[in-house]
Short mmCIF file of C-alpha atoms in Angstrom, two decimals:
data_model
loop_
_atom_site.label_atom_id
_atom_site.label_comp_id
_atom_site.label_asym_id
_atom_site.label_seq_id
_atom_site.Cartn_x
_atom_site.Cartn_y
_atom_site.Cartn_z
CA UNK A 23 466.47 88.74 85.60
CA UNK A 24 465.70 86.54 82.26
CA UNK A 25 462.05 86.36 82.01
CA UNK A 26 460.47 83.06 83.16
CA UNK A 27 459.38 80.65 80.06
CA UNK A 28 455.98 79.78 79.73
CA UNK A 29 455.66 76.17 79.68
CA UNK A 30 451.56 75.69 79.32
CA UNK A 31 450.08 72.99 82.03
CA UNK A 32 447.30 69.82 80.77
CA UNK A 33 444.65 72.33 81.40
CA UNK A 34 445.88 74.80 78.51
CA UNK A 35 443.06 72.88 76.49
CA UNK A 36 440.11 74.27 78.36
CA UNK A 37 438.44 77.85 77.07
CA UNK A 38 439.91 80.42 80.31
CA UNK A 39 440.34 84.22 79.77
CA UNK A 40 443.59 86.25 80.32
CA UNK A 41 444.29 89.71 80.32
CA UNK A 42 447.34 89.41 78.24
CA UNK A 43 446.29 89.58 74.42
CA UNK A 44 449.46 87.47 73.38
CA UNK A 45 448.78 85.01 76.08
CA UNK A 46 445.07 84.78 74.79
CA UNK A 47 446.61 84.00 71.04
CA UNK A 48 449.08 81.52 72.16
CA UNK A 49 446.89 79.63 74.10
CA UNK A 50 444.33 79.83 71.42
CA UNK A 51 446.68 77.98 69.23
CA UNK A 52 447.92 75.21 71.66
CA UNK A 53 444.14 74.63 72.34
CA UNK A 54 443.18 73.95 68.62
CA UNK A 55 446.74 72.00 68.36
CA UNK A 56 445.59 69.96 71.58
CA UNK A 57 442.06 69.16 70.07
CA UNK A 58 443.27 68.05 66.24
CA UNK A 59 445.58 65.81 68.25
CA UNK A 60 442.77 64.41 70.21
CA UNK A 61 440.51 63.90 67.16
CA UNK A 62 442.87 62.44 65.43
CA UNK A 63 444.24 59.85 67.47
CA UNK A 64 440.43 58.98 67.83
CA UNK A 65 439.91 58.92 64.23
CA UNK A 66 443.34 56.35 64.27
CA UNK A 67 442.08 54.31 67.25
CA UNK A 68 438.55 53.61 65.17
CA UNK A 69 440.12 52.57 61.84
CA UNK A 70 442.20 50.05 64.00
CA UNK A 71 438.82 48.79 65.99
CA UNK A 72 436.83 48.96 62.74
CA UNK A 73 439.30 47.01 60.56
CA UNK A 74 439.43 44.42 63.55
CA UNK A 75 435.85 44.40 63.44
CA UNK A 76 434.15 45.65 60.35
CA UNK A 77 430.59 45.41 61.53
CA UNK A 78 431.36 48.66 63.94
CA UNK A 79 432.07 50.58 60.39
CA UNK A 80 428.83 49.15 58.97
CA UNK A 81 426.65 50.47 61.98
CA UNK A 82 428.73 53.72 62.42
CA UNK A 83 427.96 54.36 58.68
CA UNK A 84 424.02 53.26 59.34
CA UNK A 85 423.93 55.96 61.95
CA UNK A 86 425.79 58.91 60.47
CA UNK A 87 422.96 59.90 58.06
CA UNK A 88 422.99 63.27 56.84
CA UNK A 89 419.65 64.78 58.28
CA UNK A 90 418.92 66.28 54.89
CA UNK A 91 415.46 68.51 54.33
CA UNK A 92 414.54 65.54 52.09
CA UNK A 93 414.56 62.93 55.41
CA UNK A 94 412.72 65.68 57.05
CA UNK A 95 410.01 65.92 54.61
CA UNK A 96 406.37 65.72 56.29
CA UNK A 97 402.95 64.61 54.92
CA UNK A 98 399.37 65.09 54.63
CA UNK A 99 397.46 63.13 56.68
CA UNK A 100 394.80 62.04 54.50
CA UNK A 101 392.48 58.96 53.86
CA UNK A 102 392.87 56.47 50.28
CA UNK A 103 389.91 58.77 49.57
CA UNK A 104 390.75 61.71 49.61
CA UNK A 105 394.20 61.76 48.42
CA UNK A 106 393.74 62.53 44.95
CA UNK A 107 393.79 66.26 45.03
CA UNK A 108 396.32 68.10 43.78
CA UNK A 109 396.95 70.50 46.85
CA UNK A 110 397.68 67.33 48.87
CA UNK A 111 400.79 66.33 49.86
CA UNK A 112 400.56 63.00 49.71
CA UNK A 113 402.86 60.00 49.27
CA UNK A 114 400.81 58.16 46.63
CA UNK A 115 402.55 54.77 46.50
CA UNK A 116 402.42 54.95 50.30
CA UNK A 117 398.74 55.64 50.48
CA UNK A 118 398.49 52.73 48.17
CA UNK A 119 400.33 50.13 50.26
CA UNK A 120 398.57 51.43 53.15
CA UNK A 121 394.75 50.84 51.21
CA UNK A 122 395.97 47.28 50.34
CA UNK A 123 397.51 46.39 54.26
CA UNK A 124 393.71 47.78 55.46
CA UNK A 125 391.84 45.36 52.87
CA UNK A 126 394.06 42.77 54.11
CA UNK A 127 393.68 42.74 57.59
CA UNK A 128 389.76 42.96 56.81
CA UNK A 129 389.87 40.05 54.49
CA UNK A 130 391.91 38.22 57.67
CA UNK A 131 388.89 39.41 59.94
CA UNK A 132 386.19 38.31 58.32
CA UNK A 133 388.24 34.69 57.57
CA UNK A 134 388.80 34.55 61.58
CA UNK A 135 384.72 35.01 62.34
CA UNK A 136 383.68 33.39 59.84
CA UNK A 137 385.60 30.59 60.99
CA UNK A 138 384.36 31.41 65.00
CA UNK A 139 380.77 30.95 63.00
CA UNK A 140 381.19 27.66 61.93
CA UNK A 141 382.51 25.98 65.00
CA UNK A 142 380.26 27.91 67.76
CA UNK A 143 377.86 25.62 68.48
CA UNK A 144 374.24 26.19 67.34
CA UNK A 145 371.85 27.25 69.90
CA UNK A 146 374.21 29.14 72.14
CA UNK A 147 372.94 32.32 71.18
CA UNK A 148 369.69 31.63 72.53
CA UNK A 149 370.79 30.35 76.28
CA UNK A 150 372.79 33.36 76.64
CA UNK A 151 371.56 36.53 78.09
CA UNK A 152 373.05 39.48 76.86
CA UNK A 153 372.82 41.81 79.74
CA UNK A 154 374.19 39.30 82.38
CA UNK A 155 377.37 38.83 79.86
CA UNK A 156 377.79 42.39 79.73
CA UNK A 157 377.93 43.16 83.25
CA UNK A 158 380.17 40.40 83.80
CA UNK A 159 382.34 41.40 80.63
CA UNK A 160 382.31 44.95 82.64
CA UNK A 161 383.14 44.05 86.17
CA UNK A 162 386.48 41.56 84.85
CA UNK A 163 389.42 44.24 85.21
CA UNK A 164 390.86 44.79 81.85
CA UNK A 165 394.64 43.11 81.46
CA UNK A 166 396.73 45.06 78.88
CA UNK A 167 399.79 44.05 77.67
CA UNK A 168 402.78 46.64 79.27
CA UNK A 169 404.22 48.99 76.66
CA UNK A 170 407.32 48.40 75.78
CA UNK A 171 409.72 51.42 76.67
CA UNK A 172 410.71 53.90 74.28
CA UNK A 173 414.54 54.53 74.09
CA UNK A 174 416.07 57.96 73.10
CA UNK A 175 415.79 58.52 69.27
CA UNK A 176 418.40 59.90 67.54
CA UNK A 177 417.49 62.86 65.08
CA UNK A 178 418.13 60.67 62.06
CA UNK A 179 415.56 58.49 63.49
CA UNK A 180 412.89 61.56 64.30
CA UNK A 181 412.99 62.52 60.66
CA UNK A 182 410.42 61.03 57.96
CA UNK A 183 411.54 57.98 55.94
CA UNK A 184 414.01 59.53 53.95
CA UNK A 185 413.13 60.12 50.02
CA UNK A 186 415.53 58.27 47.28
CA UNK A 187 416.53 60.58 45.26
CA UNK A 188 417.50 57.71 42.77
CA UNK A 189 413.43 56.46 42.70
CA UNK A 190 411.66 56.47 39.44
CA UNK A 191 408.16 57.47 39.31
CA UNK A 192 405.71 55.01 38.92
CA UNK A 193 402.64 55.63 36.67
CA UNK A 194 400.62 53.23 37.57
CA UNK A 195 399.76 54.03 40.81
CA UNK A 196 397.61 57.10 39.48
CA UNK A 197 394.64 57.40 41.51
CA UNK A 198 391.39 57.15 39.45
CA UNK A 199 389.83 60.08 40.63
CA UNK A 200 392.69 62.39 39.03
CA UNK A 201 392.71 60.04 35.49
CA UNK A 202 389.08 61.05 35.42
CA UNK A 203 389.61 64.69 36.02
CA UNK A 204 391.97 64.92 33.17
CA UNK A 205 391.58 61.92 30.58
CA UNK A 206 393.57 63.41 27.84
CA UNK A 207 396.71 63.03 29.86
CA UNK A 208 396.10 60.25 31.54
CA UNK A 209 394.82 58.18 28.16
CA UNK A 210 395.96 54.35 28.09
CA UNK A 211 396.84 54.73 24.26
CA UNK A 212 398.34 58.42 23.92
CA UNK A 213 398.72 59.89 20.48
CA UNK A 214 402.15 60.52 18.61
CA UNK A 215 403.21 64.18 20.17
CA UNK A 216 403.54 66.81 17.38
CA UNK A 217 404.62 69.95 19.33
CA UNK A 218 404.63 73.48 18.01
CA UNK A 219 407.01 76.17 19.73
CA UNK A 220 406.68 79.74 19.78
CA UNK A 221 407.73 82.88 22.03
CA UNK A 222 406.37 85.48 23.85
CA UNK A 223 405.67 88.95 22.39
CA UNK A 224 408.27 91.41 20.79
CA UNK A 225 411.14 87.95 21.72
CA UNK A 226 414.50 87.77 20.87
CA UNK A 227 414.99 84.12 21.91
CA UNK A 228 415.04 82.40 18.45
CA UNK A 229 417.92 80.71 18.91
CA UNK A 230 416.74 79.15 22.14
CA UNK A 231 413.58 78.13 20.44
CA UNK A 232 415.20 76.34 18.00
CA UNK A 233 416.96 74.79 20.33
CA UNK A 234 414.31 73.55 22.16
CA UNK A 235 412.96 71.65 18.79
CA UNK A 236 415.98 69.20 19.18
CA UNK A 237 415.00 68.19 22.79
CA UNK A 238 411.05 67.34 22.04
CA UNK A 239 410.68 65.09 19.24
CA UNK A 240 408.34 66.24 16.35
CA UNK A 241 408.21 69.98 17.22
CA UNK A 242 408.11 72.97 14.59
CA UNK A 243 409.50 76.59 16.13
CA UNK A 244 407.45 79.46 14.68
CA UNK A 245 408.42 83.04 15.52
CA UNK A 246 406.02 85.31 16.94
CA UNK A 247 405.57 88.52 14.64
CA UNK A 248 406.90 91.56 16.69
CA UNK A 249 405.94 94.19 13.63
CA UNK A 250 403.50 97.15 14.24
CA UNK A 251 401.17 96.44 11.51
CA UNK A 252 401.14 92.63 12.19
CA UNK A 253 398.00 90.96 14.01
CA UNK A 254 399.43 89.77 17.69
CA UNK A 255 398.04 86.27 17.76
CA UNK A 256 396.97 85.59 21.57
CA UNK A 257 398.15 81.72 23.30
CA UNK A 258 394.64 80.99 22.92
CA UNK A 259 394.81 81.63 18.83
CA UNK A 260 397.43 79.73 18.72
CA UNK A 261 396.21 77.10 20.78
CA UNK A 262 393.25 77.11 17.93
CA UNK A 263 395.46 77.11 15.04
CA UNK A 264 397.57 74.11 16.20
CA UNK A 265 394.72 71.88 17.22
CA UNK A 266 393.49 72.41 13.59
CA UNK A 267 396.62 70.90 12.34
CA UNK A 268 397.05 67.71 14.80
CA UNK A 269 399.51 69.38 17.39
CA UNK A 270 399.27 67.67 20.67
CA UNK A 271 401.06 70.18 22.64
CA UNK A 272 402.09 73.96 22.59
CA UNK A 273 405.15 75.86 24.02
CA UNK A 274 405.50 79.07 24.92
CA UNK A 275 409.09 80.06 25.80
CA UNK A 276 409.04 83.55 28.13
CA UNK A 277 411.55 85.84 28.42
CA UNK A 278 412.91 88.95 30.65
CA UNK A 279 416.71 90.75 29.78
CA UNK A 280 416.64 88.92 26.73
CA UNK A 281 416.57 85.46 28.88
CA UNK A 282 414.24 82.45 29.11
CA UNK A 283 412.38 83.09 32.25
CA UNK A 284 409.14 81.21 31.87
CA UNK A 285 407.73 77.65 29.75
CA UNK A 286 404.03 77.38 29.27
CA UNK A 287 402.92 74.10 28.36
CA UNK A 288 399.26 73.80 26.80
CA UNK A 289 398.09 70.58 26.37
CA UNK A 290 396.50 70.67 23.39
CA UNK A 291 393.04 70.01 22.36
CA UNK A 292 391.62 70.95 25.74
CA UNK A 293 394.11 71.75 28.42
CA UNK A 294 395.19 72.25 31.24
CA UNK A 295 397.72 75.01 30.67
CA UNK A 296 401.14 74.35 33.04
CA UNK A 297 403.24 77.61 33.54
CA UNK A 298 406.61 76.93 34.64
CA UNK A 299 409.50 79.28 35.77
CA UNK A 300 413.01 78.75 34.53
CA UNK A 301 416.20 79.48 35.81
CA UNK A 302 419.96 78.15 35.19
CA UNK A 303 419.67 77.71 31.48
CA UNK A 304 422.97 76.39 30.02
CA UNK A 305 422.87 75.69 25.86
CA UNK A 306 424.89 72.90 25.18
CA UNK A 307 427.66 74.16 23.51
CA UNK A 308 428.73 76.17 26.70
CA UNK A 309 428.98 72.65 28.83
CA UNK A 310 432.62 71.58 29.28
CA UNK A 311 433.14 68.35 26.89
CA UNK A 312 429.87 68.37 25.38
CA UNK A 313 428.39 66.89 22.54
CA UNK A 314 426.09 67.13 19.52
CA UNK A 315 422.40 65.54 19.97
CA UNK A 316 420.98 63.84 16.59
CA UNK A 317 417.80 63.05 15.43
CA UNK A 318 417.09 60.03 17.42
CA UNK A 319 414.01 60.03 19.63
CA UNK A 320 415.40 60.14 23.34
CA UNK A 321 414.54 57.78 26.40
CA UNK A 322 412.72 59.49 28.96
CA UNK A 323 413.86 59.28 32.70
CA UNK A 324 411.00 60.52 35.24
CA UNK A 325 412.55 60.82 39.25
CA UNK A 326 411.16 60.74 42.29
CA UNK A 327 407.24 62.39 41.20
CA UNK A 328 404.81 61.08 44.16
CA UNK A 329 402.30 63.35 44.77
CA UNK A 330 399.09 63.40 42.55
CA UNK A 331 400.37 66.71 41.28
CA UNK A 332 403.36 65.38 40.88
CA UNK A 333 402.16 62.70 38.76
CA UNK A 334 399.70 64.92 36.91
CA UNK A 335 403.51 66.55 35.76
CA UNK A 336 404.95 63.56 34.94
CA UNK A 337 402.30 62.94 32.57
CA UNK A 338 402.21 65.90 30.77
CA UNK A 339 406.33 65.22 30.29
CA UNK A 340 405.35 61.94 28.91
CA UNK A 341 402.53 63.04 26.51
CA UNK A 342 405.14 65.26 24.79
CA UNK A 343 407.94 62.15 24.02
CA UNK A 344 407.25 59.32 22.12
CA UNK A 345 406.52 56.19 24.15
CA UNK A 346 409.10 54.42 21.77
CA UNK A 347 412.17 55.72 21.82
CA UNK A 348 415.39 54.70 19.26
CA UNK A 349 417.75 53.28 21.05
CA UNK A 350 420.70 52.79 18.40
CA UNK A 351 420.81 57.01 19.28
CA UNK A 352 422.03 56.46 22.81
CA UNK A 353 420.45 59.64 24.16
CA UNK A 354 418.24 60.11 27.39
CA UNK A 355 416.24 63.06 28.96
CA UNK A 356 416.26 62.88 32.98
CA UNK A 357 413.58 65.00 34.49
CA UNK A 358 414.49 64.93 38.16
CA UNK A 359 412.50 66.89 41.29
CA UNK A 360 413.96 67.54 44.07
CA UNK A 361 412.39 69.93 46.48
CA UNK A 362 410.00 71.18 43.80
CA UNK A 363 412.74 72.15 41.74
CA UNK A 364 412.51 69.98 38.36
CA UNK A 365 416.07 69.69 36.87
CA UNK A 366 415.99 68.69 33.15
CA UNK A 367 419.26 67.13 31.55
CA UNK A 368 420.29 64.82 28.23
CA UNK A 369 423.05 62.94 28.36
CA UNK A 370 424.17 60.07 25.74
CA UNK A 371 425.31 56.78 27.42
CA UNK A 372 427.73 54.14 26.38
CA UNK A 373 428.60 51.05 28.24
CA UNK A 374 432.36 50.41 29.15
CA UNK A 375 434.26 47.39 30.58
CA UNK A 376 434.77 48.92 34.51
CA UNK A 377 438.30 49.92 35.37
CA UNK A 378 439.88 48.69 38.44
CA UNK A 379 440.11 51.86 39.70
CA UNK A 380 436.27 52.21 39.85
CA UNK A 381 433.55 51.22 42.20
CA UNK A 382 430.47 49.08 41.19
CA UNK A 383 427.63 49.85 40.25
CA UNK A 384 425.66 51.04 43.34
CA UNK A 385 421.25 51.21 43.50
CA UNK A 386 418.88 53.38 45.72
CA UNK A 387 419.35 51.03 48.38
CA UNK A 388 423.32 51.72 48.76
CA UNK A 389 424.20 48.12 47.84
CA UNK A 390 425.82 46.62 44.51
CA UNK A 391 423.85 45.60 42.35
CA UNK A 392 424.48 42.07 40.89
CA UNK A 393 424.90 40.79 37.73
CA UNK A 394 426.72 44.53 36.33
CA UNK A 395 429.67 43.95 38.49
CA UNK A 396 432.12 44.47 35.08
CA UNK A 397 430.40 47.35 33.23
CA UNK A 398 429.77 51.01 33.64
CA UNK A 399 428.31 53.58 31.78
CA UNK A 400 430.00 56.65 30.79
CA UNK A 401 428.04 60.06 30.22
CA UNK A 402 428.10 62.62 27.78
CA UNK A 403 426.44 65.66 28.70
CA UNK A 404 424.03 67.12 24.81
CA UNK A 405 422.32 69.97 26.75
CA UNK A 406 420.51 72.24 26.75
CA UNK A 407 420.29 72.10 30.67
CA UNK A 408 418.13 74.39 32.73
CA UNK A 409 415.86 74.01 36.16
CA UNK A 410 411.88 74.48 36.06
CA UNK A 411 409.57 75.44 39.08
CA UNK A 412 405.74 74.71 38.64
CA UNK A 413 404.26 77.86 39.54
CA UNK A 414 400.54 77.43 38.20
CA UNK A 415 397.77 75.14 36.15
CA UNK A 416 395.44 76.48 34.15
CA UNK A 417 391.62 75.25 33.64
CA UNK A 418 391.37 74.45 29.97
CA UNK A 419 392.91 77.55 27.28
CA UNK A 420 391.84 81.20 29.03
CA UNK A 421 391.91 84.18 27.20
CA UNK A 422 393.89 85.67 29.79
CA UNK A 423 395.89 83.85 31.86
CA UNK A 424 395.28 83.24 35.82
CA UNK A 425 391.05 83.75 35.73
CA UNK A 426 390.53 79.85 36.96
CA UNK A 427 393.24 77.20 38.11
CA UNK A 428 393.06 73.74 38.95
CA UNK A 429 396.20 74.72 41.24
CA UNK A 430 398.36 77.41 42.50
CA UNK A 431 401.81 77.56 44.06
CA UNK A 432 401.15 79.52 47.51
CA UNK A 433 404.72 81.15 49.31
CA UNK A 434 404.84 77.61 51.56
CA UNK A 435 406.09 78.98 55.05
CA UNK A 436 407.29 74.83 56.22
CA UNK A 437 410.55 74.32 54.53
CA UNK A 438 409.95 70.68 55.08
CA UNK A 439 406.53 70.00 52.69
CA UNK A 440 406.79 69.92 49.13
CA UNK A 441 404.25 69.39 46.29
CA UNK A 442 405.71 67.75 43.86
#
């Protein structure tokens, strides 16, 4: 008798158990055939609705946000007063909006009673007895307003306001508080930076610290003496010897397996000492269709720094570039955070007539932006490239480094709160 040919029924689709191991795998695959046939006569069936209508692919695209840990990112909830320290995570341009919607709903206030004042009739006061209004105020039931019911939120919707990635940090929203704790960074009329680069002990990253003297303007590398007979200057000597010769700032490049590691930034006369970790460095000549930097002072890009620490960083990045830079050389240094992780890149731009094959020009918002509809810019990648982690800041120049901080990195055990 010729064996009996399977011919699967509608409900092959649905997850069932067999005994029979070949069964199982055939079935397996007429199930995940069944499905991609299902999605994608779905997928079909919405192009055809959404080119009909093409306000249904506007709100499907409004809804399908990627729940990223950046929209998830939570707060400190502080007052306008106390939001200047830098373990706070605090939006600071928030906060600021926030102080200025408070002073104008008081200023609106005191308008409305003033106002109530002037056309209350004089005398009233005086006929009225206080405790006979309040017990009649008290026995009058109360008549609220009914809440208005609270649909289902989606878990795009649950999630903070999401963080562009795109925004630049704004300097002038630095609270006053924090300019007054550290008035060398935060000075209105900073000097020209002079920065002198060194490494740690017994280094071998000369070349790297060289390198660094063509991505900060104005900067001298000196090589720390590694012989036995040689006096081993400590970061506070050399702290000393720069100030004496009109260095603003002072670099120490770290290094472990003959790698940079670690960048300590001393603001120089003074302090505060930043220690950074480093990790992904890239020199430029190892970047696929790079090219070679000059001598032009580079525009400085600052992303997306909004706590008062983070803004304390941004400033110290500043205070090391010239405030003017030359802009026949073309070249820009982006210092982007994201999570806490600072990602430093320099690029050198040109502006191109826009192909038809390409897109617009598109902002933080997600929309064109006007006026650039024919030009683009095209990118050219100088290096060096690498990713920095603030770990700790220093009080002042210490002897030995860690005795007092004006902040510390703790191990943060919410995956949504950042510092930066």
């Amino acid at each position: 008798m010729a064996p009996r040919k399977f011919t699967p029924s509608s409900k092959s689709t649905l997850p069932f158990k067999t005994g029979n191991r070949e069964k199982r795998q055939k079935l397996h695959i007429i199930r995940k055939k069944a499905l991609d046939n299902t999605r994608r006569d779905e997928r079909f069936q919405r192009r055809r609705e959404e080119d009909r209508d093409p306000s249904l692919r506007e709100e499907r695209l409004r809804r399908n946000v990627p729940l990223t840990l950046e929209r998830k990112r939570v707060w400190d909830v502080v007052d306008a007063d106390t939001g200047d320290g830098l373990g706070v995570s605090v939006d600071i341009e928030r906060l600021k909006r926030q102080k200025l919607e408070e002073e104008k709903e008081l200023d609106v206030e005191d308008h409305h009673s003033s106002q109530e004042g002037a056309t209350e009739p004089p005398g009233s006061d005086e006929d009225r007895d206080s405790m006979i209004d309040s017990a009649s105020d008290s026995d009058e039931p109360s008549i609220q307003p009914p809440k208005p019911l609270s649909r289902h939120k989606s878990s795009t919707e649950r999630a903070s306001s999401p963080t562009q990635s795109t925004t630049s940090t704004n300097l002038d929203l630095t609270p006053a508080a924090l300019a007054a704790r550290f008035p060398t960074l935060f000075s209105t009329a900073p000097a020209a930076p002079k920065t002198l680069i060194t490494t740690s002990l017994n280094s071998t990253l000369h070349a790297e610290g060289r390198l660094l003297t063509t991505l900060f303007p104005n900067s001298v590398y000196i090589p720390r003496s590694a012989h036995r007979h040689s006096h081993k200057y400590s970061v506070r000597e050399i702290a000393s010897f720069a100030t004496n010769r009109a260095y603003t700032a002072l670099l120490v490049l770290k290094e472990d397996q003959k790698k940079p590691t670690g960048l300590i930034f001393v603001h120089l006369p003074e302090g505060p000492t930043f220690h950074f970790s480093i990790s992904n460095w890239v020199e430029g000549k190892k970047l696929p269709g790079h090219g070679r930097p000059t001598d032009h002072h580079p525009e400085l890009i600052l992303n997306n720094f909004r706590t008062p620490l983070g803004l304390l960083t941004a400033h110290l990045f500043r205070t090391v570039f010239p405030p003017q830079p030359d802009f026949e050389g073309r070249q820009v240094v982006t210092l982007h955070n994201q999570r806490d992780y600072i990602f430093l890149r320099r690029h050198r731009y040109i502006f191109r007539e826009k192909r038809q094959t390409e897109k617009s020009v598109i902002g933080p918002d997600g929309k064109e932006v006007k006026g650039v509809e024919s030009i683009r810019a095209g990118l050219q990648e100088l290096g060096p490239r690498f990713t920095m982690k603030l770990r700790r800041i220093d009080k002042g120049i210490q002897r030995a480094s860690g005795q007092e901080w004006e902040w510390k990195g703790a191990m943060e055990k919410q995956r949504t709160k950042f510092q930066l």
